[in-house]
C-alpha cells in the first residue's frame, strides 16, 4: 500500500509528495489500525441492529395500542 499524497501549493497546483520512510514500528501500527477498524465495523453493525430492533419494537407497540380491542388491553397493561 503506497502512502503517496497529493498536496497543493498556494496556487492550487498539485504537487506529488514521495513516500515517507517506513520506521520499524510502521507494520505493527498498521496491524493495530486494522484491528481497530474491524472492532469499529463490528460495533457499527451491532448498533444498527439494535436500532432496527428498537424501531420494530416501537411499531409493534404502536400497532397493539391502536388496534387491540379495548377488552384485551387490560391483559397487557400493568395495573
mmCIF file of C-alpha atoms in Angstrom:
data_model
loop_
_atom_site.group_PDB
_atom_site.id
_atom_site.type_symbol
_atom_site.label_atom_id
_atom_site.label_comp_id
_atom_site.label_asym_id
_atom_site.label_seq_id
_atom_site.Cartn_x
_atom_site.Cartn_y
_atom_site.Cartn_z
ATOM 1 C CA UNK A 1 0.000 0.000 0.000
ATOM 2 C CA UNK A 2 1.540 3.259 -1.098
ATOM 3 C CA UNK A 3 1.094 6.367 1.011
ATOM 4 C CA UNK A 4 1.539 8.870 -1.799
ATOM 5 C CA UNK A 5 -0.460 12.001 -1.127
ATOM 6 C CA UNK A 6 -1.328 14.942 -3.326
ATOM 7 C CA UNK A 7 -0.601 18.310 -1.797
ATOM 8 C CA UNK A 8 -1.332 21.635 -3.405
ATOM 9 C CA UNK A 9 0.709 24.815 -3.473
ATOM 10 C CA UNK A 10 -0.720 28.257 -2.783
ATOM 11 C CA UNK A 11 -1.901 28.488 -6.428
ATOM 12 C CA UNK A 12 -3.843 25.230 -6.198
ATOM 13 C CA UNK A 13 -1.490 23.238 -8.412
ATOM 14 C CA UNK A 14 -0.970 19.646 -7.347
ATOM 15 C CA UNK A 15 2.417 18.593 -6.020
ATOM 16 C CA UNK A 16 3.174 14.889 -5.667
ATOM 17 C CA UNK A 17 4.885 14.025 -2.398
ATOM 18 C CA UNK A 18 7.007 10.882 -2.287
ATOM 19 C CA UNK A 19 6.523 8.115 0.281
ATOM 20 C CA UNK A 20 7.767 8.827 3.753
ATOM 21 C CA UNK A 21 10.402 6.445 5.080
ATOM 22 C CA UNK A 22 8.921 3.493 6.942
ATOM 23 C CA UNK A 23 10.032 3.102 10.515
ATOM 24 C CA UNK A 24 10.394 -0.209 12.294
ATOM 25 C CA UNK A 25 7.051 0.227 14.084
ATOM 26 C CA UNK A 26 5.083 1.063 10.951
ATOM 27 C CA UNK A 27 3.914 -2.507 10.244
ATOM 28 C CA UNK A 28 2.979 -3.042 13.885
ATOM 29 C CA UNK A 29 0.793 0.061 13.934
ATOM 30 C CA UNK A 30 -0.818 -0.921 10.634
ATOM 31 C CA UNK A 31 -1.874 -4.135 12.376
ATOM 32 C CA UNK A 32 -3.308 -2.126 15.277
ATOM 33 C CA UNK A 33 -5.185 0.077 12.810
ATOM 34 C CA UNK A 34 -6.673 -2.954 11.067
ATOM 35 C CA UNK A 35 -7.753 -4.444 14.406
ATOM 36 C CA UNK A 36 -9.425 -1.192 15.442
ATOM 37 C CA UNK A 37 -11.170 -0.899 12.064
ATOM 38 C CA UNK A 38 -12.574 -4.420 12.453
ATOM 39 C CA UNK A 39 -13.693 -3.654 16.000
ATOM 40 C CA UNK A 40 -15.450 -0.454 14.931
ATOM 41 C CA UNK A 41 -17.106 -2.219 11.983
ATOM 42 C CA UNK A 42 -18.487 -4.905 14.304
ATOM 43 C CA UNK A 43 -19.688 -2.238 16.732
ATOM 44 C CA UNK A 44 -21.404 -0.250 13.962
ATOM 45 C CA UNK A 45 -23.223 -3.381 12.774
ATOM 46 C CA UNK A 46 -24.341 -4.118 16.339
ATOM 47 C CA UNK A 47 -25.580 -0.551 16.860
ATOM 48 C CA UNK A 48 -27.506 -0.682 13.567
ATOM 49 C CA UNK A 49 -29.174 -3.984 14.502
ATOM 50 C CA UNK A 50 -30.024 -2.562 17.923
ATOM 51 C CA UNK A 51 -31.649 0.498 16.350
ATOM 52 C CA UNK A 52 -33.591 -1.706 13.937
ATOM 53 C CA UNK A 53 -34.896 -3.831 16.826
ATOM 54 C CA UNK A 54 -35.901 -0.709 18.740
ATOM 55 C CA UNK A 55 -37.728 0.724 15.720
ATOM 56 C CA UNK A 56 -39.590 -2.546 15.100
ATOM 57 C CA UNK A 57 -40.494 -2.790 18.789
ATOM 58 C CA UNK A 58 -41.975 0.697 18.717
ATOM 59 C CA UNK A 59 -44.020 -0.174 15.643
ATOM 60 C CA UNK A 60 -45.351 -3.332 17.280
ATOM 61 C CA UNK A 61 -46.260 -1.482 20.474
ATOM 62 C CA UNK A 62 -47.996 1.239 18.481
ATOM 63 C CA UNK A 63 -49.949 -1.336 16.469
ATOM 64 C CA UNK A 64 -51.028 -3.169 19.627
ATOM 65 C CA UNK A 65 -52.147 0.040 21.297
ATOM 66 C CA UNK A 66 -54.004 1.217 18.241
ATOM 67 C CA UNK A 67 -55.678 -1.946 17.009
ATOM 68 C CA UNK A 68 -56.089 -4.141 20.089
ATOM 69 C CA UNK A 69 -59.689 -4.317 21.275
ATOM 70 C CA UNK A 70 -60.300 -2.416 24.480
ATOM 71 C CA UNK A 71 -61.427 -5.626 26.180
ATOM 72 C CA UNK A 72 -57.975 -7.170 25.705
ATOM 73 C CA UNK A 73 -55.894 -4.147 26.714
ATOM 74 C CA UNK A 74 -56.261 -4.871 30.438
ATOM 75 C CA UNK A 75 -54.377 -8.154 29.864
ATOM 76 C CA UNK A 76 -51.276 -6.338 28.559
ATOM 77 C CA UNK A 77 -51.223 -3.157 30.593
ATOM 78 C CA UNK A 78 -49.934 -3.074 34.190
ATOM 79 C CA UNK A 79 -52.430 -2.267 36.888
#
